[in-house]
CSV table of C-alpha atoms in Angstrom, one decimal:
chain,number,residue,atom,x,y,z
A,1,MET,CA,303.8,111.8,260.6
A,2,SER,CA,301.5,110.5,257.8
A,3,ASN,CA,304.1,111.3,255.2
A,4,ASP,CA,306.7,109.3,257.1
A,5,ILE,CA,304.3,106.3,257.2
A,6,ALA,CA,303.6,106.6,253.5
A,7,ALA,CA,307.3,106.5,252.7
A,8,ILE,CA,307.8,103.1,254.4
A,9,ARG,CA,308.4,100.6,251.6
A,10,ARG,CA,310.5,97.5,250.8
A,11,ASP,CA,311.2,95.9,247.4
A,12,TYR,CA,310.8,92.2,247.7
A,13,LYS,CA,313.3,90.1,245.8
A,14,LEU,CA,314.1,86.8,247.5
A,15,GLN,CA,312.2,84.2,245.6
A,16,SER,CA,309.5,83.5,242.9
A,17,LEU,CA,306.4,81.3,242.7
A,18,LEU,CA,305.4,79.8,239.4
A,19,GLU,CA,302.5,77.6,238.4
A,20,ALA,CA,304.9,74.9,237.3
A,21,ASP,CA,306.5,74.8,240.8
A,22,VAL,CA,303.4,74.3,243.0
A,23,LYS,CA,301.8,71.0,244.1
A,24,PRO,CA,298.3,70.0,242.9
A,25,HIS,CA,296.9,70.1,246.5
A,26,PRO,CA,297.2,73.3,248.6
A,27,ILE,CA,298.0,71.4,251.8
A,28,ASP,CA,301.0,69.8,250.1
A,29,GLN,CA,302.2,73.2,249.0
A,30,PHE,CA,301.6,74.6,252.4
A,31,GLY,CA,303.8,71.8,253.8
A,32,ILE,CA,306.7,72.9,251.6
A,33,TRP,CA,306.4,76.5,252.7
A,34,TRP,CA,305.9,75.5,256.3
A,35,ASN,CA,309.1,73.4,256.3
A,36,GLU,CA,311.1,76.3,254.8
A,37,ALA,CA,309.7,78.7,257.4
A,38,ILE,CA,310.7,76.3,260.2
A,39,ASN,CA,314.2,76.0,258.7
A,40,CYS,CA,314.5,79.8,258.7
A,41,ASN,CA,313.9,79.8,262.5
A,42,ILE,CA,311.1,82.4,262.2
A,43,ASP,CA,310.0,83.7,265.6
A,44,GLU,CA,306.4,82.5,266.3
A,45,VAL,CA,306.3,80.8,263.0
A,46,ASN,CA,302.9,79.3,263.8
A,47,ALA,CA,301.2,82.6,264.6
A,48,MET,CA,298.3,83.2,262.3
A,49,THR,CA,295.5,85.8,262.0
A,50,LEU,CA,292.0,84.3,262.5
A,51,ALA,CA,289.2,86.4,261.2
A,52,THR,CA,285.6,85.6,262.2
A,53,CYS,CA,282.2,87.3,261.6
A,54,THR,CA,279.0,87.7,263.4
A,55,ARG,CA,275.7,86.5,261.8
A,56,GLN,CA,275.3,90.0,260.5
A,57,GLY,CA,278.7,90.0,258.9
A,58,ALA,CA,280.6,92.3,261.3
A,59,PRO,CA,284.2,91.1,261.3
A,60,SER,CA,286.8,90.7,264.0
A,61,ALA,CA,290.3,89.3,263.9
A,62,ARG,CA,293.1,88.2,266.3
A,63,ILE,CA,296.3,86.2,266.4
A,64,VAL,CA,296.1,82.5,267.3
A,65,LEU,CA,298.6,79.7,267.1
A,66,LEU,CA,298.5,76.9,264.5
A,67,LYS,CA,298.8,73.6,266.4
A,68,GLY,CA,298.7,71.2,263.5
A,69,TYR,CA,297.6,70.6,260.0
A,70,ASN,CA,296.6,67.6,257.9
A,71,PRO,CA,294.9,66.9,254.5
A,72,ASP,CA,291.6,68.1,256.1
A,73,GLY,CA,292.8,71.5,257.3
A,74,PHE,CA,294.4,73.7,259.9
A,75,ILE,CA,294.0,73.1,263.7
A,76,PHE,CA,294.0,75.6,266.6
A,77,PHE,CA,292.7,75.6,270.2
A,78,THR,CA,290.7,78.0,272.3
A,79,ASN,CA,288.0,78.5,274.9
A,80,TYR,CA,284.6,77.4,273.5
A,81,GLN,CA,283.0,80.3,275.4
A,82,SER,CA,285.3,83.0,274.0
A,83,HIS,CA,284.2,85.9,271.7
A,84,LYS,CA,285.7,84.1,268.6
A,85,ALA,CA,284.1,80.8,269.5
A,86,THR,CA,280.7,82.5,269.8
A,87,GLU,CA,281.1,84.0,266.4
A,88,MET,CA,282.3,80.7,264.9
A,89,GLN,CA,279.2,79.0,266.3
A,90,ASP,CA,277.0,81.6,264.7
A,91,ASN,CA,278.9,81.9,261.4
A,92,PRO,CA,281.4,79.1,260.5
A,93,ASN,CA,282.9,81.0,257.6
A,94,VAL,CA,286.4,82.1,258.7
A,95,ALA,CA,289.7,83.2,257.3
A,96,LEU,CA,293.4,82.6,258.3
A,97,VAL,CA,296.5,84.5,257.3
A,98,PHE,CA,300.1,83.6,257.8
A,99,PHE,CA,302.8,86.3,257.2
A,100,TRP,CA,306.4,85.2,257.1
A,101,LYS,CA,308.3,88.4,256.4
A,102,GLU,CA,311.7,86.7,256.5
A,103,LEU,CA,310.6,84.8,253.4
A,104,GLU,CA,308.5,87.6,252.0
A,105,ARG,CA,305.5,85.3,252.0
A,106,GLN,CA,301.9,85.2,252.9
A,107,VAL,CA,299.4,82.3,253.0
A,108,ARG,CA,295.7,83.3,253.0
A,109,ILE,CA,293.1,80.7,253.7
A,110,GLU,CA,289.3,80.8,253.6
A,111,GLY,CA,287.0,78.0,254.7
A,112,LEU,CA,284.6,76.5,257.2
A,113,VAL,CA,285.5,75.8,260.8
A,114,ASN,CA,284.4,72.9,263.0
A,115,LYS,CA,285.3,71.5,266.4
A,116,ILE,CA,287.7,68.6,266.4
A,117,SER,CA,286.9,65.4,268.3
A,118,GLU,CA,287.0,65.4,272.1
A,119,LEU,CA,289.7,62.7,271.9
A,120,ASP,CA,292.0,64.9,269.8
A,121,SER,CA,291.3,67.8,272.1
A,122,ASP,CA,292.2,65.7,275.1
A,123,SER,CA,295.4,64.5,273.5
A,124,TYR,CA,296.6,68.1,272.8
A,125,PHE,CA,295.5,69.3,276.2
A,126,ASN,CA,297.4,66.6,278.0
A,127,SER,CA,300.6,67.7,276.2
A,128,ARG,CA,300.4,71.2,277.6
A,129,PRO,CA,302.4,72.5,280.6
A,130,ASP,CA,300.5,72.2,283.8
A,131,LYS,CA,300.3,76.0,284.3
A,132,SER,CA,298.8,76.3,280.8
A,133,LYS,CA,296.2,73.6,281.8
A,134,ILE,CA,295.3,75.5,284.9
A,135,GLY,CA,295.1,78.7,283.0
A,136,ALA,CA,292.4,77.1,280.8
A,137,TRP,CA,290.3,76.5,283.9
A,138,ALA,CA,291.0,79.9,285.5
A,139,SER,CA,290.3,82.3,282.6
A,140,PRO,CA,286.7,83.0,281.6
A,141,GLN,CA,288.0,84.1,278.2
A,142,SER,CA,286.6,87.3,276.7
A,143,GLN,CA,284.4,88.0,279.8
A,144,THR,CA,284.8,91.2,281.8
A,145,ILE,CA,286.7,90.7,285.1
A,146,GLU,CA,287.3,92.9,288.1
A,147,ASN,CA,291.1,93.2,287.8
A,148,ARG,CA,294.4,91.3,287.4
A,149,GLU,CA,294.3,90.2,291.0
A,150,TRP,CA,291.0,88.5,290.5
A,151,LEU,CA,292.5,86.4,287.7
A,152,GLU,CA,295.6,85.5,289.6
A,153,ASN,CA,293.6,84.5,292.6
A,154,LYS,CA,291.4,82.3,290.4
A,155,PHE,CA,294.6,80.7,289.0
A,156,LEU,CA,295.8,80.0,292.6
A,157,GLU,CA,292.4,78.4,293.5
A,158,TYR,CA,292.6,76.0,290.6
A,159,ALA,CA,296.2,75.3,291.2
A,160,ASP,CA,295.3,74.3,294.8
A,161,GLN,CA,292.3,72.2,293.6
A,162,PHE,CA,294.5,70.2,291.1
A,163,LYS,CA,297.5,69.9,293.5
A,164,ASP,CA,298.9,66.3,293.1
A,165,LYS,CA,296.0,65.5,290.7
A,166,GLU,CA,295.8,64.9,287.0
A,167,ILE,CA,294.5,68.1,285.3
A,168,GLN,CA,291.6,67.1,283.1
A,169,ARG,CA,290.6,69.2,280.1
A,170,PRO,CA,287.7,71.5,280.9
A,171,GLY,CA,284.6,70.9,278.8
A,172,HIS,CA,284.7,74.6,277.6
A,173,TRP,CA,288.1,74.3,276.0
A,174,GLY,CA,289.2,72.4,272.9
A,175,GLY,CA,290.2,72.4,269.3
A,176,TYR,CA,288.9,73.6,265.9
A,177,ILE,CA,289.8,72.7,262.4
A,178,VAL,CA,289.5,75.1,259.4
A,179,GLN,CA,288.7,73.1,256.3
A,180,PRO,CA,289.8,75.3,253.4
A,181,THR,CA,287.8,76.1,250.3
A,182,LEU,CA,290.3,78.7,249.1
A,183,VAL,CA,294.1,79.0,249.7
A,184,GLU,CA,296.3,81.7,248.2
A,185,PHE,CA,300.1,81.6,248.3
A,186,TRP,CA,301.7,85.1,248.0
A,187,GLN,CA,305.4,85.6,247.2
A,188,GLY,CA,306.8,89.1,247.2
A,189,ARG,CA,308.5,90.2,244.0
A,190,ARG,CA,310.2,93.3,242.7
A,191,SER,CA,308.3,96.4,241.8
A,192,ARG,CA,305.2,95.1,243.6
A,193,LEU,CA,304.7,92.5,240.8
A,194,HIS,CA,304.1,89.8,243.4
A,195,ASP,CA,303.3,86.2,242.6
A,196,ARG,CA,299.9,85.1,243.7
A,197,ILE,CA,298.8,81.5,243.2
A,198,GLN,CA,295.3,80.7,244.3
A,199,TYR,CA,293.7,77.2,244.9
A,200,THR,CA,289.9,77.0,244.8
A,201,ARG,CA,288.1,73.9,245.9
A,202,LEU,CA,285.8,72.4,243.2
A,203,GLN,CA,284.1,69.5,244.9
A,204,ASP,CA,286.9,66.9,245.1
A,205,THR,CA,289.5,68.8,243.1
A,206,TRP,CA,291.4,72.0,243.3
A,207,GLN,CA,291.6,74.7,240.6
A,208,ILE,CA,294.9,76.5,240.4
A,209,GLU,CA,295.0,80.1,239.0
A,210,ARG,CA,297.4,83.0,239.0
A,211,LEU,CA,296.0,86.3,240.3
A,212,ALA,CA,297.3,89.8,239.3
A,213,PRO,CA,299.0,91.5,242.2
């Protein structure tokens, strides 16, 4: 079995990434790649790995969904009482990774995470389907629960509570923004000689470098 796994490989050959082709700001370069990914109809194109650490440096990672980006960074939403939220409270250094296999691309991001404003969290929450809003109330995310039936009953309780009423955002749920200090764009190339262009934040400017694959 281990030999079969070791034999899995693919030679990347779709595109290239040269220093002369990239934008001076990593968010602008991300925007170009994002639009190309959208146009390729990639399934769950906004799925990204979020890696967090405890105060002691023990890491954990999971998939979350990008819900927006702007010149300041990358935005996602979650329960403020979840496992990842606790780690981000204790240690704001996080990392994100996008992998778009259809384009043979990765984007790797390191930076600091902060909560977005309550107004912006309200705005996104109000755009969600009602059942997703109720789910945010019903689920004590990352806590141990008795069984599936307990969760479904809790959902029904809140559905009844909010029947014919506006569903307000719970105070324990909202958005975060990852403000990047480092962004790497990875383009697969033949013979594992991949293109890696890295942006490093230097106060108000970005240093652009090529990394060996």
